[in-house]
Amino acid sequence: MTTAAIDSGLFRRVLRRHAAAVVVVTAPGPVGFTATSFTSVSLDPPLVSFCVAKAASARPAISAAPAVAVHVLTADQEPVARIFATPGIDRFAAYERTGPWRTGPGGVPLLGAPLAVLICRVVKQVEAGDHVIVIAAPVHAEHHDDAEATPLVYHDGVYTGL
């Protein structure tokens, strides 16, 4: 087996085959960004993680925040995912045209009607290549009342539902 890393183009093409839930991570500022790198890490103690690009405009605020909110988006919240993935705009001003947001515990911005939201205390940040892995402990959780609501998924370069 070779020890050389695979070509970045091939790596991107392979990862496009992986389906991932779409989340928006928010922090006081307010700042926020769309991510597909969200995952559970541990049940005991409860821990989750997500990645933020070192070059992302939201990274300084995310890195300095003692708490963040992770919003798991519903299949009908594709416009929200697109807003928080758009560089160079005031994402919260753009979001307010689709619905209100409110300030939650610790000043964390909370978006309206996600499938689920976790408010988390940031416990560790690990530099990894061109990203930072943020590990966080959920301190509050809510979920959508409609049991039929489904998540927004990103697969093969497009947003879709289940």
PDB file of C-alpha atoms in Angstrom:
ATOM      1  CA  MET A   1       0.000   0.000   0.000  1.00  0.00           C
ATOM      2  CA  THR A   2       1.244   3.482  -0.840  1.00  0.00           C
ATOM      3  CA  THR A   3       1.602   6.109   1.889  1.00  0.00           C
ATOM      4  CA  ALA A   4       1.040   9.076  -0.417  1.00  0.00           C
ATOM      5  CA  ALA A   5      -2.223  10.981   0.019  1.00  0.00           C
ATOM      6  CA  ILE A   6      -4.769  10.659  -2.763  1.00  0.00           C
ATOM      7  CA  ASP A   7      -5.322  13.494  -5.217  1.00  0.00           C
ATOM      8  CA  SER A   8      -7.658  16.199  -3.838  1.00  0.00           C
ATOM      9  CA  GLY A   9      -9.922  15.972  -6.896  1.00  0.00           C
ATOM     10  CA  LEU A  10     -10.429  12.242  -6.405  1.00  0.00           C
ATOM     11  CA  PHE A  11     -10.981  12.818  -2.691  1.00  0.00           C
ATOM     12  CA  ARG A  12     -13.746  15.363  -3.442  1.00  0.00           C
ATOM     13  CA  ARG A  13     -15.402  13.032  -5.963  1.00  0.00           C
ATOM     14  CA  VAL A  14     -15.403  10.155  -3.476  1.00  0.00           C
ATOM     15  CA  LEU A  15     -16.804  12.302  -0.647  1.00  0.00           C
ATOM     16  CA  ARG A  16     -19.620  13.534  -2.916  1.00  0.00           C
ATOM     17  CA  ARG A  17     -20.916   9.953  -2.805  1.00  0.00           C
ATOM     18  CA  HIS A  18     -21.387  10.256   0.980  1.00  0.00           C
ATOM     19  CA  ALA A  19     -24.819  11.519   2.056  1.00  0.00           C
ATOM     20  CA  ALA A  20     -24.785  13.847   5.044  1.00  0.00           C
ATOM     21  CA  ALA A  21     -27.325  15.721   7.127  1.00  0.00           C
ATOM     22  CA  VAL A  22     -27.211  19.489   6.714  1.00  0.00           C
ATOM     23  CA  VAL A  23     -26.820  21.699   9.778  1.00  0.00           C
ATOM     24  CA  VAL A  24     -26.351  25.384  10.431  1.00  0.00           C
ATOM     25  CA  VAL A  25     -23.994  26.201  13.287  1.00  0.00           C
ATOM     26  CA  THR A  26     -24.504  29.585  14.965  1.00  0.00           C
ATOM     27  CA  ALA A  27     -22.573  31.501  17.603  1.00  0.00           C
ATOM     28  CA  PRO A  28     -22.847  34.890  19.299  1.00  0.00           C
ATOM     29  CA  GLY A  29     -21.974  37.742  17.000  1.00  0.00           C
ATOM     30  CA  PRO A  30     -24.234  36.684  15.388  1.00  0.00           C
ATOM     31  CA  VAL A  31     -22.407  34.360  13.012  1.00  0.00           C
ATOM     32  CA  GLY A  32     -23.376  31.120  11.363  1.00  0.00           C
ATOM     33  CA  PHE A  33     -22.428  28.703   8.603  1.00  0.00           C
ATOM     34  CA  THR A  34     -23.774  25.618   6.858  1.00  0.00           C
ATOM     35  CA  ALA A  35     -22.013  22.328   7.542  1.00  0.00           C
ATOM     36  CA  THR A  36     -22.318  18.677   6.599  1.00  0.00           C
ATOM     37  CA  SER A  37     -19.584  17.549   8.978  1.00  0.00           C
ATOM     38  CA  PHE A  38     -21.804  17.230  12.066  1.00  0.00           C
ATOM     39  CA  THR A  39     -21.681  13.938  13.974  1.00  0.00           C
ATOM     40  CA  SER A  40     -22.205  12.431  17.385  1.00  0.00           C
ATOM     41  CA  VAL A  41     -18.958  11.609  19.163  1.00  0.00           C
ATOM     42  CA  SER A  42     -19.946  10.100  22.495  1.00  0.00           C
ATOM     43  CA  LEU A  43     -23.066   9.151  24.443  1.00  0.00           C
ATOM     44  CA  ASP A  44     -21.364   9.161  27.844  1.00  0.00           C
ATOM     45  CA  PRO A  45     -20.644  11.994  28.196  1.00  0.00           C
ATOM     46  CA  PRO A  46     -22.793  13.403  25.387  1.00  0.00           C
ATOM     47  CA  LEU A  47     -20.478  14.985  22.791  1.00  0.00           C
ATOM     48  CA  VAL A  48     -20.897  16.106  19.185  1.00  0.00           C
ATOM     49  CA  SER A  49     -18.504  17.531  16.631  1.00  0.00           C
ATOM     50  CA  PHE A  50     -18.468  19.618  13.496  1.00  0.00           C
ATOM     51  CA  CYS A  51     -15.743  21.083  11.318  1.00  0.00           C
ATOM     52  CA  VAL A  52     -15.198  24.681  10.290  1.00  0.00           C
ATOM     53  CA  ALA A  53     -12.741  25.769   7.611  1.00  0.00           C
ATOM     54  CA  LYS A  54      -9.823  27.810   8.918  1.00  0.00           C
ATOM     55  CA  ALA A  55     -10.519  30.323   6.123  1.00  0.00           C
ATOM     56  CA  ALA A  56     -14.255  30.629   6.943  1.00  0.00           C
ATOM     57  CA  SER A  57     -15.450  34.092   7.929  1.00  0.00           C
ATOM     58  CA  ALA A  58     -17.327  32.554  10.885  1.00  0.00           C
ATOM     59  CA  ARG A  59     -14.290  30.718  12.244  1.00  0.00           C
ATOM     60  CA  PRO A  60     -12.888  33.450  14.544  1.00  0.00           C
ATOM     61  CA  ALA A  61     -16.260  33.866  16.281  1.00  0.00           C
ATOM     62  CA  ILE A  62     -16.842  30.101  16.438  1.00  0.00           C
ATOM     63  CA  SER A  63     -13.353  29.562  17.864  1.00  0.00           C
ATOM     64  CA  ALA A  64     -13.900  32.246  20.533  1.00  0.00           C
ATOM     65  CA  ALA A  65     -17.452  31.199  21.447  1.00  0.00           C
ATOM     66  CA  PRO A  66     -18.028  29.374  24.726  1.00  0.00           C
ATOM     67  CA  ALA A  67     -21.283  28.007  23.257  1.00  0.00           C
ATOM     68  CA  VAL A  68     -22.778  27.292  19.837  1.00  0.00           C
ATOM     69  CA  ALA A  69     -26.100  26.069  18.475  1.00  0.00           C
ATOM     70  CA  VAL A  70     -26.296  23.265  15.939  1.00  0.00           C
ATOM     71  CA  HIS A  71     -29.523  23.343  13.903  1.00  0.00           C
ATOM     72  CA  VAL A  72     -30.420  20.145  12.031  1.00  0.00           C
ATOM     73  CA  LEU A  73     -32.397  21.451   9.053  1.00  0.00           C
ATOM     74  CA  THR A  74     -35.667  20.050   7.739  1.00  0.00           C
ATOM     75  CA  ALA A  75     -36.024  19.032   4.095  1.00  0.00           C
ATOM     76  CA  ASP A  76     -37.911  22.278   3.385  1.00  0.00           C
ATOM     77  CA  GLN A  77     -35.137  24.483   4.796  1.00  0.00           C
ATOM     78  CA  GLU A  78     -32.871  24.326   1.745  1.00  0.00           C
ATOM     79  CA  PRO A  79     -33.095  28.148   1.409  1.00  0.00           C
ATOM     80  CA  VAL A  80     -31.696  28.436   4.950  1.00  0.00           C
ATOM     81  CA  ALA A  81     -28.797  26.122   4.081  1.00  0.00           C
ATOM     82  CA  ARG A  82     -28.045  28.201   0.990  1.00  0.00           C
ATOM     83  CA  ILE A  83     -28.105  31.496   2.922  1.00  0.00           C
ATOM     84  CA  PHE A  84     -25.660  30.256   5.556  1.00  0.00           C
ATOM     85  CA  ALA A  85     -23.417  28.750   2.850  1.00  0.00           C
ATOM     86  CA  THR A  86     -23.178  32.014   0.887  1.00  0.00           C
ATOM     87  CA  PRO A  87     -19.900  33.873   1.418  1.00  0.00           C
ATOM     88  CA  GLY A  88     -19.667  37.648   1.655  1.00  0.00           C
ATOM     89  CA  ILE A  89     -23.226  38.426   2.786  1.00  0.00           C
ATOM     90  CA  ASP A  90     -24.868  39.344   6.082  1.00  0.00           C
ATOM     91  CA  ARG A  91     -26.359  35.887   6.610  1.00  0.00           C
ATOM     92  CA  PHE A  92     -28.639  36.900   9.482  1.00  0.00           C
ATOM     93  CA  ALA A  93     -30.097  39.834   7.528  1.00  0.00           C
ATOM     94  CA  ALA A  94     -30.732  37.472   4.609  1.00  0.00           C
ATOM     95  CA  TYR A  95     -32.217  34.866   6.960  1.00  0.00           C
ATOM     96  CA  GLU A  96     -34.617  37.421   8.476  1.00  0.00           C
ATOM     97  CA  ARG A  97     -36.280  37.696   5.060  1.00  0.00           C
ATOM     98  CA  THR A  98     -37.271  34.003   5.416  1.00  0.00           C
ATOM     99  CA  GLY A  99     -38.135  34.032   9.131  1.00  0.00           C
ATOM    100  CA  PRO A 100     -37.185  35.435  12.503  1.00  0.00           C
ATOM    101  CA  TRP A 101     -34.379  34.268  14.732  1.00  0.00           C
ATOM    102  CA  ARG A 102     -34.024  34.759  18.469  1.00  0.00           C
ATOM    103  CA  THR A 103     -31.234  34.942  20.997  1.00  0.00           C
ATOM    104  CA  GLY A 104     -30.950  31.808  23.120  1.00  0.00           C
ATOM    105  CA  PRO A 105     -28.973  30.971  26.255  1.00  0.00           C
ATOM    106  CA  GLY A 106     -25.474  32.434  26.293  1.00  0.00           C
ATOM    107  CA  GLY A 107     -26.329  34.781  23.427  1.00  0.00           C
ATOM    108  CA  VAL A 108     -26.438  31.959  20.873  1.00  0.00           C
ATOM    109  CA  PRO A 109     -28.646  32.780  17.858  1.00  0.00           C
ATOM    110  CA  LEU A 110     -31.478  30.286  17.353  1.00  0.00           C
ATOM    111  CA  LEU A 111     -33.097  29.819  13.948  1.00  0.00           C
ATOM    112  CA  GLY A 112     -36.780  29.053  13.517  1.00  0.00           C
ATOM    113  CA  ALA A 113     -38.290  25.575  13.082  1.00  0.00           C
ATOM    114  CA  PRO A 114     -35.273  23.273  12.622  1.00  0.00           C
ATOM    115  CA  LEU A 115     -35.720  19.519  12.796  1.00  0.00           C
ATOM    116  CA  ALA A 116     -33.642  19.636  15.976  1.00  0.00           C
ATOM    117  CA  VAL A 117     -31.337  22.059  17.745  1.00  0.00           C
ATOM    118  CA  LEU A 118     -28.566  21.445  20.246  1.00  0.00           C
ATOM    119  CA  ILE A 119     -27.099  24.251  22.289  1.00  0.00           C
ATOM    120  CA  CYS A 120     -23.596  23.142  23.136  1.00  0.00           C
ATOM    121  CA  ARG A 121     -20.684  24.179  25.308  1.00  0.00           C
ATOM    122  CA  VAL A 122     -17.462  24.072  23.299  1.00  0.00           C
ATOM    123  CA  VAL A 123     -15.037  21.710  25.050  1.00  0.00           C
ATOM    124  CA  LYS A 124     -12.190  21.273  22.583  1.00  0.00           C
ATOM    125  CA  GLN A 125     -10.899  22.441  19.215  1.00  0.00           C
ATOM    126  CA  VAL A 126      -8.457  20.421  17.158  1.00  0.00           C
ATOM    127  CA  GLU A 127      -6.645  21.752  14.099  1.00  0.00           C
ATOM    128  CA  ALA A 128      -6.824  19.252  11.257  1.00  0.00           C
ATOM    129  CA  GLY A 129      -5.502  20.261   7.850  1.00  0.00           C
ATOM    130  CA  ASP A 130      -7.413  23.246   6.533  1.00  0.00           C
ATOM    131  CA  HIS A 131     -10.197  22.843   9.126  1.00  0.00           C
ATOM    132  CA  VAL A 132     -10.756  22.988  12.863  1.00  0.00           C
ATOM    133  CA  ILE A 133     -12.716  20.157  14.478  1.00  0.00           C
ATOM    134  CA  VAL A 134     -14.936  21.533  17.227  1.00  0.00           C
ATOM    135  CA  ILE A 135     -16.014  19.107  19.945  1.00  0.00           C
ATOM    136  CA  ALA A 136     -18.957  20.279  22.010  1.00  0.00           C
ATOM    137  CA  ALA A 137     -21.127  19.062  24.884  1.00  0.00           C
ATOM    138  CA  PRO A 138     -24.889  19.551  24.438  1.00  0.00           C
ATOM    139  CA  VAL A 139     -26.436  21.443  27.358  1.00  0.00           C
ATOM    140  CA  HIS A 140     -29.921  21.943  25.866  1.00  0.00           C
ATOM    141  CA  ALA A 141     -31.849  20.183  23.110  1.00  0.00           C
ATOM    142  CA  GLU A 142     -35.148  20.650  21.288  1.00  0.00           C
ATOM    143  CA  HIS A 143     -36.717  18.816  18.356  1.00  0.00           C
ATOM    144  CA  HIS A 144     -39.460  19.414  15.787  1.00  0.00           C
ATOM    145  CA  ASP A 145     -42.973  18.551  17.012  1.00  0.00           C
ATOM    146  CA  ASP A 146     -43.932  16.961  13.681  1.00  0.00           C
ATOM    147  CA  ALA A 147     -42.743  13.342  13.729  1.00  0.00           C
ATOM    148  CA  GLU A 148     -43.179  13.263   9.919  1.00  0.00           C
ATOM    149  CA  ALA A 149     -40.624  16.043   9.338  1.00  0.00           C
ATOM    150  CA  THR A 150     -37.498  14.791   7.576  1.00  0.00           C
ATOM    151  CA  PRO A 151     -33.916  16.098   7.420  1.00  0.00           C
ATOM    152  CA  LEU A 152     -32.257  18.036   4.647  1.00  0.00           C
ATOM    153  CA  VAL A 153     -29.501  15.879   3.155  1.00  0.00           C
ATOM    154  CA  TYR A 154     -26.545  16.805   0.951  1.00  0.00           C
ATOM    155  CA  HIS A 155     -25.498  14.184  -1.593  1.00  0.00           C
ATOM    156  CA  ASP A 156     -23.546  14.318  -4.834  1.00  0.00           C
ATOM    157  CA  GLY A 157     -23.422  18.113  -4.761  1.00  0.00           C
ATOM    158  CA  VAL A 158     -27.156  18.705  -4.281  1.00  0.00           C
ATOM    159  CA  TYR A 159     -29.571  19.208  -1.408  1.00  0.00           C
ATOM    160  CA  THR A 160     -32.326  16.619  -1.144  1.00  0.00           C
ATOM    161  CA  GLY A 161     -34.745  15.104   1.352  1.00  0.00           C
ATOM    162  CA  LEU A 162     -35.431  11.556   2.391  1.00  0.00           C
TER     163      LEU A 162
END
